C-alpha positions as a LaTeX table, in Angstrom:
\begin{tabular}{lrrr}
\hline
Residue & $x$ (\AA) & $y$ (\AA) & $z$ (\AA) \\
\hline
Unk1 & $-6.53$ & 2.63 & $-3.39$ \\
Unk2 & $-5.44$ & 0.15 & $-5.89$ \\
Unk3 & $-2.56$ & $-2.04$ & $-3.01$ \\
Unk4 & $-5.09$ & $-5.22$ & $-3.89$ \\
Unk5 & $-4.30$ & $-5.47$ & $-7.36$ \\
Unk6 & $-1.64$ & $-2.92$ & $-9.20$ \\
Unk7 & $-0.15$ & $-3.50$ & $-5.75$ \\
Unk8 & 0.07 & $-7.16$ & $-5.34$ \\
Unk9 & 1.39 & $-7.16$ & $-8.94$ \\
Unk10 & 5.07 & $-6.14$ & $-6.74$ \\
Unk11 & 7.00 & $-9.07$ & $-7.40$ \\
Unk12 & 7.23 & $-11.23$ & $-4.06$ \\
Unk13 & 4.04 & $-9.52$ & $-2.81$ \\
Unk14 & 0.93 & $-12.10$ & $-3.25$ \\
Unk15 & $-1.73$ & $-11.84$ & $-0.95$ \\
Unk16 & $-4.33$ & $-14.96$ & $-0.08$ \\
Unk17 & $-7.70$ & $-14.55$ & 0.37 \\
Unk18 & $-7.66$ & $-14.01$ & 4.32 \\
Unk19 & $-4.53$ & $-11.48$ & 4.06 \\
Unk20 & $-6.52$ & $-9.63$ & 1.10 \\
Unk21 & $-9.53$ & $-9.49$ & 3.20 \\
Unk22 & $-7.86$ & $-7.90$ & 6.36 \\
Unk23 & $-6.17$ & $-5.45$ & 4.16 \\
Unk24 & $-9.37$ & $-4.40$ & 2.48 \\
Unk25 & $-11.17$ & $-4.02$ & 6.28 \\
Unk26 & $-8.07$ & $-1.99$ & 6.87 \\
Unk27 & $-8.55$ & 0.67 & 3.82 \\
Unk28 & $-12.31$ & 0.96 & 4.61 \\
Unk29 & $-10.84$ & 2.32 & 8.19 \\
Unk30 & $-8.91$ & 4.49 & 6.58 \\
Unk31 & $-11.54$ & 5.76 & 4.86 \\
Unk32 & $-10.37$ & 5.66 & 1.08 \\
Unk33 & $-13.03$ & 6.33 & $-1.44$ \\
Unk34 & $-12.91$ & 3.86 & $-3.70$ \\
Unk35 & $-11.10$ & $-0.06$ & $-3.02$ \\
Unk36 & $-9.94$ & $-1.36$ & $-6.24$ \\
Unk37 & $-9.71$ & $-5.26$ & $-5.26$ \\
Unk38 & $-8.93$ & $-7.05$ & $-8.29$ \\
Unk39 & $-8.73$ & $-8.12$ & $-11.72$ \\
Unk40 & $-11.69$ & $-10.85$ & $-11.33$ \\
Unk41 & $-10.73$ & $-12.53$ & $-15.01$ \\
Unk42 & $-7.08$ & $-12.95$ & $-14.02$ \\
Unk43 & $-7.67$ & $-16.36$ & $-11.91$ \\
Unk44 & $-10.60$ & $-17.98$ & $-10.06$ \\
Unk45 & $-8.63$ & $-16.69$ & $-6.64$ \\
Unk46 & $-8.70$ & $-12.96$ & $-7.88$ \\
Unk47 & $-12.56$ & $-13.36$ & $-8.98$ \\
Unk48 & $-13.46$ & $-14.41$ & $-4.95$ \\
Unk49 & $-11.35$ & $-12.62$ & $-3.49$ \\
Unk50 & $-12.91$ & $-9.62$ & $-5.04$ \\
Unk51 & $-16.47$ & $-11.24$ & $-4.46$ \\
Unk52 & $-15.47$ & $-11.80$ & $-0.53$ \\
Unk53 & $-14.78$ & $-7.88$ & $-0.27$ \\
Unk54 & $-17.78$ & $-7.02$ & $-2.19$ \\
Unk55 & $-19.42$ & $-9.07$ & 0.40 \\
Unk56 & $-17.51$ & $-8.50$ & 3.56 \\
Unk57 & $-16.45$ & $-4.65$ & 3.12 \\
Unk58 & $-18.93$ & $-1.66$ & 4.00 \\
Unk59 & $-18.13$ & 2.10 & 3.14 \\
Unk60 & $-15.83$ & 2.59 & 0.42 \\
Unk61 & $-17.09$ & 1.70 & $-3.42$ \\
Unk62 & $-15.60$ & $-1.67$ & $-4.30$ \\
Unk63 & $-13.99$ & $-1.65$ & $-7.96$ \\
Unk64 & $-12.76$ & $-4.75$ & $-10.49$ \\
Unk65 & $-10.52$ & $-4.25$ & $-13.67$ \\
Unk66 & $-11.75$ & $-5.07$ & $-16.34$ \\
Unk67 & $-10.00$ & $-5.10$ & $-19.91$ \\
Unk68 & $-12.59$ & $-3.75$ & $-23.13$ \\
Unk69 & $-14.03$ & $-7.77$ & $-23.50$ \\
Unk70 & $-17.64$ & $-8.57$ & $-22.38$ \\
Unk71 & $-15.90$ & $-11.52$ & $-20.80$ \\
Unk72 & $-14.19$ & $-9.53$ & $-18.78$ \\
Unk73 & $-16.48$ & $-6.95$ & $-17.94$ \\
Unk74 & $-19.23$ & $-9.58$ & $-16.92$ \\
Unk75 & $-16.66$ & $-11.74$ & $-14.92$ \\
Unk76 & $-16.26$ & $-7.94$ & $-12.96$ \\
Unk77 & $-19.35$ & $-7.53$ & $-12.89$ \\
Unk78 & $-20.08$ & $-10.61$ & $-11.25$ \\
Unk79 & $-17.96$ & $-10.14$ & $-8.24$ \\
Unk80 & $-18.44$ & $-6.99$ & $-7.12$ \\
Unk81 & $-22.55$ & $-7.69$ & $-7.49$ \\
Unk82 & $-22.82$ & $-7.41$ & $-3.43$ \\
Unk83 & $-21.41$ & $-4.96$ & $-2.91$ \\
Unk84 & $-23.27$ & $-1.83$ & $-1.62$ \\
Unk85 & $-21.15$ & 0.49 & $-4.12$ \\
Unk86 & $-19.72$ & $-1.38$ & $-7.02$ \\
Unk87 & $-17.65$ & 0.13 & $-9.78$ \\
Unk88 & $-15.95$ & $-1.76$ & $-12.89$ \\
Unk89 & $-12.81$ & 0.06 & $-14.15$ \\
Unk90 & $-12.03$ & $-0.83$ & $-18.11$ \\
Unk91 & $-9.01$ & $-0.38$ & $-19.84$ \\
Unk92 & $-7.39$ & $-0.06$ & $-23.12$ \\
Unk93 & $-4.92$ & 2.19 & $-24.34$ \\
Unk94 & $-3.86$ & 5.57 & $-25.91$ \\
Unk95 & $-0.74$ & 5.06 & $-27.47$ \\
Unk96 & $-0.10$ & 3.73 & $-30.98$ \\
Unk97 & 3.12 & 1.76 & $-29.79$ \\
Unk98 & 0.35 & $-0.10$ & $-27.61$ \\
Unk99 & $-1.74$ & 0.05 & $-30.36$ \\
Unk100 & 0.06 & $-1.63$ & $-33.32$ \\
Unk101 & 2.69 & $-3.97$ & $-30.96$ \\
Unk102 & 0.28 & $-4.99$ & $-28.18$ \\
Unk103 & $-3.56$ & $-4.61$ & $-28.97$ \\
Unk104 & $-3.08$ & $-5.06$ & $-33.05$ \\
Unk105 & $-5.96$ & $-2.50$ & $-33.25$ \\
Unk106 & $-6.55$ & 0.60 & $-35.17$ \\
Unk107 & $-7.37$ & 4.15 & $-33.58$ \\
Unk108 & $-10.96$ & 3.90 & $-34.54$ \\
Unk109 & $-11.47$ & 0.60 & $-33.53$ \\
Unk110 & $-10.26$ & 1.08 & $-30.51$ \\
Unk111 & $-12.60$ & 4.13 & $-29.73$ \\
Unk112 & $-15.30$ & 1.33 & $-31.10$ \\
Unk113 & $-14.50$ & $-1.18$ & $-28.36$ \\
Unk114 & $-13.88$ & 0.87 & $-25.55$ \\
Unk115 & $-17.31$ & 2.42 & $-25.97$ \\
Unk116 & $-18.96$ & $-0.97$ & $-26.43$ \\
Unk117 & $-17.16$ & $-2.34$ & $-23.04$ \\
Unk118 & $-18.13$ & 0.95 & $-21.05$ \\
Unk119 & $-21.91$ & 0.61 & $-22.65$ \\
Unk120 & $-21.97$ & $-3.18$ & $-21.70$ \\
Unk121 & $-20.18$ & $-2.11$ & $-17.98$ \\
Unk122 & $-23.31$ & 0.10 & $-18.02$ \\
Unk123 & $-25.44$ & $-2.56$ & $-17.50$ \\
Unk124 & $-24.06$ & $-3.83$ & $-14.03$ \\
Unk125 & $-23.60$ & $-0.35$ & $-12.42$ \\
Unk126 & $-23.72$ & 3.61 & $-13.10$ \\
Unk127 & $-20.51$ & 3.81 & $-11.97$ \\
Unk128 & $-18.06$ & 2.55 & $-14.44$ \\
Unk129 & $-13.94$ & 4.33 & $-15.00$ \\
Unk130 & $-12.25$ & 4.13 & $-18.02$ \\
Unk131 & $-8.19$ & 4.11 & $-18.58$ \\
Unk132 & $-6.53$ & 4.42 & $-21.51$ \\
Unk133 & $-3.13$ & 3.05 & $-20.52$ \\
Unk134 & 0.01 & 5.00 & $-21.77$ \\
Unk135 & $-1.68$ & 8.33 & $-22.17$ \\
Unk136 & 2.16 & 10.18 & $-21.40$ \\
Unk137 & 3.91 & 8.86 & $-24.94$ \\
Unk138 & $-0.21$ & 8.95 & $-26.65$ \\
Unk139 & $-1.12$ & 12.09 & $-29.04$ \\
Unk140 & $-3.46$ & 14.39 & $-27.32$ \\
Unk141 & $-5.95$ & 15.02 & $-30.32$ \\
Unk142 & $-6.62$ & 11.45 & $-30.10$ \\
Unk143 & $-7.05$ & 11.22 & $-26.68$ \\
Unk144 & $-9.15$ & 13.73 & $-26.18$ \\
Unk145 & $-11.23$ & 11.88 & $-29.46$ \\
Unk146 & $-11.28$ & 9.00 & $-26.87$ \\
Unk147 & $-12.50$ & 10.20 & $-23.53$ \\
Unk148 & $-14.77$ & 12.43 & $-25.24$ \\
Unk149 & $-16.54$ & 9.36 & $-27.00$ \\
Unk150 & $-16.23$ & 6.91 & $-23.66$ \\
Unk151 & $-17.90$ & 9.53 & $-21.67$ \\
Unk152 & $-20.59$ & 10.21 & $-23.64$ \\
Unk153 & $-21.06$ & 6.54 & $-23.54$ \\
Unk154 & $-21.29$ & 6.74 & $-20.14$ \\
Unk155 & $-18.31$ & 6.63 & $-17.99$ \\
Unk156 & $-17.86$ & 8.73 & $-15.02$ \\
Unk157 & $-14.57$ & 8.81 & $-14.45$ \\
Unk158 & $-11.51$ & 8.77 & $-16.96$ \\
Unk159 & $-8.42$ & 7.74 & $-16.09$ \\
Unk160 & $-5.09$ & 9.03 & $-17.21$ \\
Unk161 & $-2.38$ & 6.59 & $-16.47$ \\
Unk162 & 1.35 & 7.06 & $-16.79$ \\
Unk163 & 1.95 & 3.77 & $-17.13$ \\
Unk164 & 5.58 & 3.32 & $-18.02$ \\
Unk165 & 6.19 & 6.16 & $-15.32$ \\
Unk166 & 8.07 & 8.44 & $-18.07$ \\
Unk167 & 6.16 & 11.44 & $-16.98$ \\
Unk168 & 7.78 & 14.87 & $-15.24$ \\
Unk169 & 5.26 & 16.64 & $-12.87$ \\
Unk170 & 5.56 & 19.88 & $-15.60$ \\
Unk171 & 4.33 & 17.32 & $-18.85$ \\
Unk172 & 1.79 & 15.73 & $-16.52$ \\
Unk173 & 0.32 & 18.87 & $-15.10$ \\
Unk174 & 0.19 & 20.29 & $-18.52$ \\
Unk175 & $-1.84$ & 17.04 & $-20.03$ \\
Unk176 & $-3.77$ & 17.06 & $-17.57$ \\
Unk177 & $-4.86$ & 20.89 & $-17.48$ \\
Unk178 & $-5.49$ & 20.26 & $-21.82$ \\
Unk179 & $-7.61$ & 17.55 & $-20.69$ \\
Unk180 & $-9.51$ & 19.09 & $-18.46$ \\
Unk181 & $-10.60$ & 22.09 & $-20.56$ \\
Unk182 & $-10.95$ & 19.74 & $-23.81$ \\
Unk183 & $-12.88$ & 16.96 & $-23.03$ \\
Unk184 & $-16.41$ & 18.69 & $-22.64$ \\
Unk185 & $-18.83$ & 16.33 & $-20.95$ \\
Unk186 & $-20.28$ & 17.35 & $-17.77$ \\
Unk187 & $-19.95$ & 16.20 & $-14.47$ \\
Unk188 & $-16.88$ & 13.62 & $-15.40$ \\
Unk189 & $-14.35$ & 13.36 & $-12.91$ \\
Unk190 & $-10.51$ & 13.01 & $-13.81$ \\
Unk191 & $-7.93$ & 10.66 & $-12.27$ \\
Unk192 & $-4.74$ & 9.80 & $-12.30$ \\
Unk193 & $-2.62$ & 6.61 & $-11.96$ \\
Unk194 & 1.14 & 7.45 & $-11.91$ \\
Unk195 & 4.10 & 4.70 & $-11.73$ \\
Unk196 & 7.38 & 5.61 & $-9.83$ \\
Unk197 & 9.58 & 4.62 & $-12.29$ \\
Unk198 & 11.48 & 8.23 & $-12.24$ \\
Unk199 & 10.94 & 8.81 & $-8.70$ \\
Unk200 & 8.07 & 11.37 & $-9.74$ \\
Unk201 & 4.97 & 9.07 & $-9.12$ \\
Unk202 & 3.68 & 11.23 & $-6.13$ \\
Unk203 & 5.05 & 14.87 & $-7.78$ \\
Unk204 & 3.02 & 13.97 & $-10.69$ \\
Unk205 & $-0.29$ & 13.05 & $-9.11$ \\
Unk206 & 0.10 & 16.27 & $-6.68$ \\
Unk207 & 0.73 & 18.26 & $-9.91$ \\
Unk208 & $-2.26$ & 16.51 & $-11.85$ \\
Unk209 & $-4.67$ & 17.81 & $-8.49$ \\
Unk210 & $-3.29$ & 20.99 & $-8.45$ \\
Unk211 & $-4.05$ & 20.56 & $-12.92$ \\
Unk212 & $-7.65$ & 19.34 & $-12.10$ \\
Unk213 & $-8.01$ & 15.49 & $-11.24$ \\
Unk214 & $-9.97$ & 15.17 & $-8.46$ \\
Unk215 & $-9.08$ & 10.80 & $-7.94$ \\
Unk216 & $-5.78$ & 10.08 & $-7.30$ \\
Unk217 & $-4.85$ & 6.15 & $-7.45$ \\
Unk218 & $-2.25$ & 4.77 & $-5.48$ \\
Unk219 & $-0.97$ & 2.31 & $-3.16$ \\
Unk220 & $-0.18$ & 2.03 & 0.42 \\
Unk221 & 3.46 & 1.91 & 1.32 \\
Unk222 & 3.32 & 2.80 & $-3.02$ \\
Unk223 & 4.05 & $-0.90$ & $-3.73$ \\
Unk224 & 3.17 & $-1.89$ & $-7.13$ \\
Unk225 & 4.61 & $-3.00$ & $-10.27$ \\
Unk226 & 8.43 & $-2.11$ & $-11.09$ \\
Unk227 & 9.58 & 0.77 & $-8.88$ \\
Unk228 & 5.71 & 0.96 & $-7.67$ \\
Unk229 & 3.44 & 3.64 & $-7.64$ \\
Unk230 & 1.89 & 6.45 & $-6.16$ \\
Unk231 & 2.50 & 6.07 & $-2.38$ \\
Unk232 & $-0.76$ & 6.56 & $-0.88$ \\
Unk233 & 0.79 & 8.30 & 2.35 \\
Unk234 & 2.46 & 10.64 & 0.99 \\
Unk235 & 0.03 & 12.03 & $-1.47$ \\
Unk236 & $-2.51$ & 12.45 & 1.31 \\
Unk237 & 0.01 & 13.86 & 3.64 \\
Unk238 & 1.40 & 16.25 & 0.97 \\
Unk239 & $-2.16$ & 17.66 & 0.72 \\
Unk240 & $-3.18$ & 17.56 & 4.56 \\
Unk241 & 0.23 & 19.30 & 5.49 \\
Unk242 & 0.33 & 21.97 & 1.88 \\
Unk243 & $-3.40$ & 22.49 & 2.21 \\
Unk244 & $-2.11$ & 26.26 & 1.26 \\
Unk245 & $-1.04$ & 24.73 & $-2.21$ \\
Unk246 & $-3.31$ & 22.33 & $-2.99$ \\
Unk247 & $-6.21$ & 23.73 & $-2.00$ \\
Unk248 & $-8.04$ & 19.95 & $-1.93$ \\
Unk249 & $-8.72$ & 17.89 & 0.41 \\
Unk250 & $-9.52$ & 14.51 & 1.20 \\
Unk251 & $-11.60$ & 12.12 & 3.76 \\
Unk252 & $-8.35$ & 9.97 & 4.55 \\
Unk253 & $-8.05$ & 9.25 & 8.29 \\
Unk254 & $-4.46$ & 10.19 & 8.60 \\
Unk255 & $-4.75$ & 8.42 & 12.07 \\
Unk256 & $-5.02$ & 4.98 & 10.55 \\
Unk257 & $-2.12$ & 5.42 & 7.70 \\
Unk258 & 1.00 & 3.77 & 10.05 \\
Unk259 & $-1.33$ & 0.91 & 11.09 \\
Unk260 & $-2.43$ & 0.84 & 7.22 \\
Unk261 & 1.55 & 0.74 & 6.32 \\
Unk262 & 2.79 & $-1.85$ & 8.58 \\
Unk263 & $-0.50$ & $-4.29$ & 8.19 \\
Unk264 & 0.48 & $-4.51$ & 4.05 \\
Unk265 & 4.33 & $-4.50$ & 4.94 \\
Unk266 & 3.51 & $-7.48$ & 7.43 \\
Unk267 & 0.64 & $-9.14$ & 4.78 \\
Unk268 & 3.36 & $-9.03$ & 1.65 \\
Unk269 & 6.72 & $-9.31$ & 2.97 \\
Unk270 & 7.58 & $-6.21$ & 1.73 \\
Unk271 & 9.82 & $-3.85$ & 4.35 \\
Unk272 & 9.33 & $-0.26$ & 4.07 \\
Unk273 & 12.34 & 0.99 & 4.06 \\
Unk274 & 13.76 & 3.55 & 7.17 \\
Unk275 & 14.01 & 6.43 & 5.06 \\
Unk276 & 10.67 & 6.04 & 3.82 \\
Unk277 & 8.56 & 9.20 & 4.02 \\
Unk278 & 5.73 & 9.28 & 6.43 \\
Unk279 & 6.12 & 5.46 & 7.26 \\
Unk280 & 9.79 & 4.83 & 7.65 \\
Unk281 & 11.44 & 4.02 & 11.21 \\
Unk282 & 13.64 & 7.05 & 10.31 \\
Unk283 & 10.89 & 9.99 & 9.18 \\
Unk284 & 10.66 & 11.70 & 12.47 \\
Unk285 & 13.67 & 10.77 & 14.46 \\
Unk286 & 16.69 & 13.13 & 14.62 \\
Unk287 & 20.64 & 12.55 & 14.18 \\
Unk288 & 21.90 & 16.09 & 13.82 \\
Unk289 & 22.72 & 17.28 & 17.29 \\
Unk290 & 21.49 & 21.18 & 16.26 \\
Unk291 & 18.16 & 19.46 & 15.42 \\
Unk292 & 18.14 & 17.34 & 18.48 \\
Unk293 & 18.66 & 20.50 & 20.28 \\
Unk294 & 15.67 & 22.76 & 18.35 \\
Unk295 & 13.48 & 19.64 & 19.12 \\
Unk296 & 14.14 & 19.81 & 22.77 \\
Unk297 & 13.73 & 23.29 & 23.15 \\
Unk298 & 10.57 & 23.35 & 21.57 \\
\hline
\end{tabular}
């Protein structure tokens, strides 16, 4: 669950310390695996609130971002040291329009950082992720160059973001599938981080499970940056209730997810709106008087 930071990044939707803390007591009751808490370089407020989980939070692994600079990756590092299960996540990217406009950095340079960050990530826990951000509009030779090379290095998971949220569930699945079978490390896990931009964050991550990835990130309520992301709910709910499809399952306790929804609506001031699957006022009441009627009867 990434609602602490790629979900405080919602415009509007800034969390203080206290809030942040009662939100991450809240996910460890809901039993996600893994609490991404922050980004502990951003500001000294990001750095304790990420230490105060670390500290405060038992169960779930407790994660920092972390971009490719040993500044960054020690910062990281640093705050989730008290935790019981610590993982840093480190980014870069895929694409070359990232590449060339953003990073200024060649293809093989890029392979030559990111494998020094996860090496030096190494050094504060075993369990380090890797991203390579824009991985939808990135060529797939390269990428697969790229996660090979980071997981030999030593990262455990790899991370396939669709971070402009240009993705259909069809492309995604498909990428996903090619980099299952092509990256050939043992024991690696795959995971997705999908942005709603299209409306397809949630289609997409169900079609990257059904491809393969095994970690799914996403928010509650799917705040996030832009149109948001992955709604946490309904991914989980999509697998509990299509268990016939999916064929996965998870250790979510689906009893918690409405308290889970209305504690981060409440902590950022942002209503979930009554259509809303899952969460919305509206998702199990009826209008239509012939459903009113096949309710009643049974």
């Amino acid at each position: 669950d990434t609602t602490l930071r790629d979900g405080e990044q919602c415009p509007g939707a800034t969390m203080n310390l206290h809030e942040k803390l009662e939100v991450a007591r809240q996910l460890a009751r809901l039993r996600v695996d893994v609490i991404e808490a922050g980004f502990p370089i951003a500001s000294p407020g990001d750095y304790e609130a990420v230490r105060a989980i670390a500290e405060a939070v038992q169960g779930p692994t407790i994660a920092a971002l972390a971009r490719i600079k040993e500044a960054d990756i020690e910062r990281a590092g640093k705050a989730i040291e008290p935790a019981a299960r610590r993982r840093i996540h480190t980014f870069s990217s895929g694409s070359d329009i990232h590449l060339e406009a953003m990073m200024r950095m060649t293809r093989a340079k890029n392979i030559e950082k990111s494998v020094a960050a996860v090496t030096f990530a190494r050094s504060f826990t075993d369990d380090v992720e890797y991203s390579a951000q824009d991985t939808t509009r990135s060529d797939r030779s390269y990428l697969v160059d790229l996660y090979t090379a980071v997981a030999e290095a030593g990262a455990t998971t790899l991370n396939v973001p669709d971070t402009v949220g240009y993705a259909s569930p069809e492309e995604f699945g498909d990428l996903i599938a090619f980099l299952v079978a092509s990256v050939k490390v043992p024991g690696v896990i795959f995971s997705v981080h999908c942005h709603n931009d299209l409306g397809l964050a949630v289609a997409n991550s169900l079609a990257a499970v059904k491809a393969g990835a095994r970690q799914v990130e996403c928010t509650i309520n799917g705040i996030g940056e832009r149109a948001g992301n992955c709604s946490l709910e309904e991914v989980v709910m999509a697998m509990r209730t299509r268990g016939d499809a999916y064929q996965v399952f998870t250790g979510i306790n689906t009893r918690e997810i409405i308290r889970s929804s209305r504690l981060v609506s409440r902590m950022t001031g942002m209503v979930v709106q009554r259509n809303k699957a899952i969460v919305g006022a509206n998702a199990f009441a009826h209008e239509s008087g012939i459903h009113q009627d096949g309710m009643l009867k049974n």
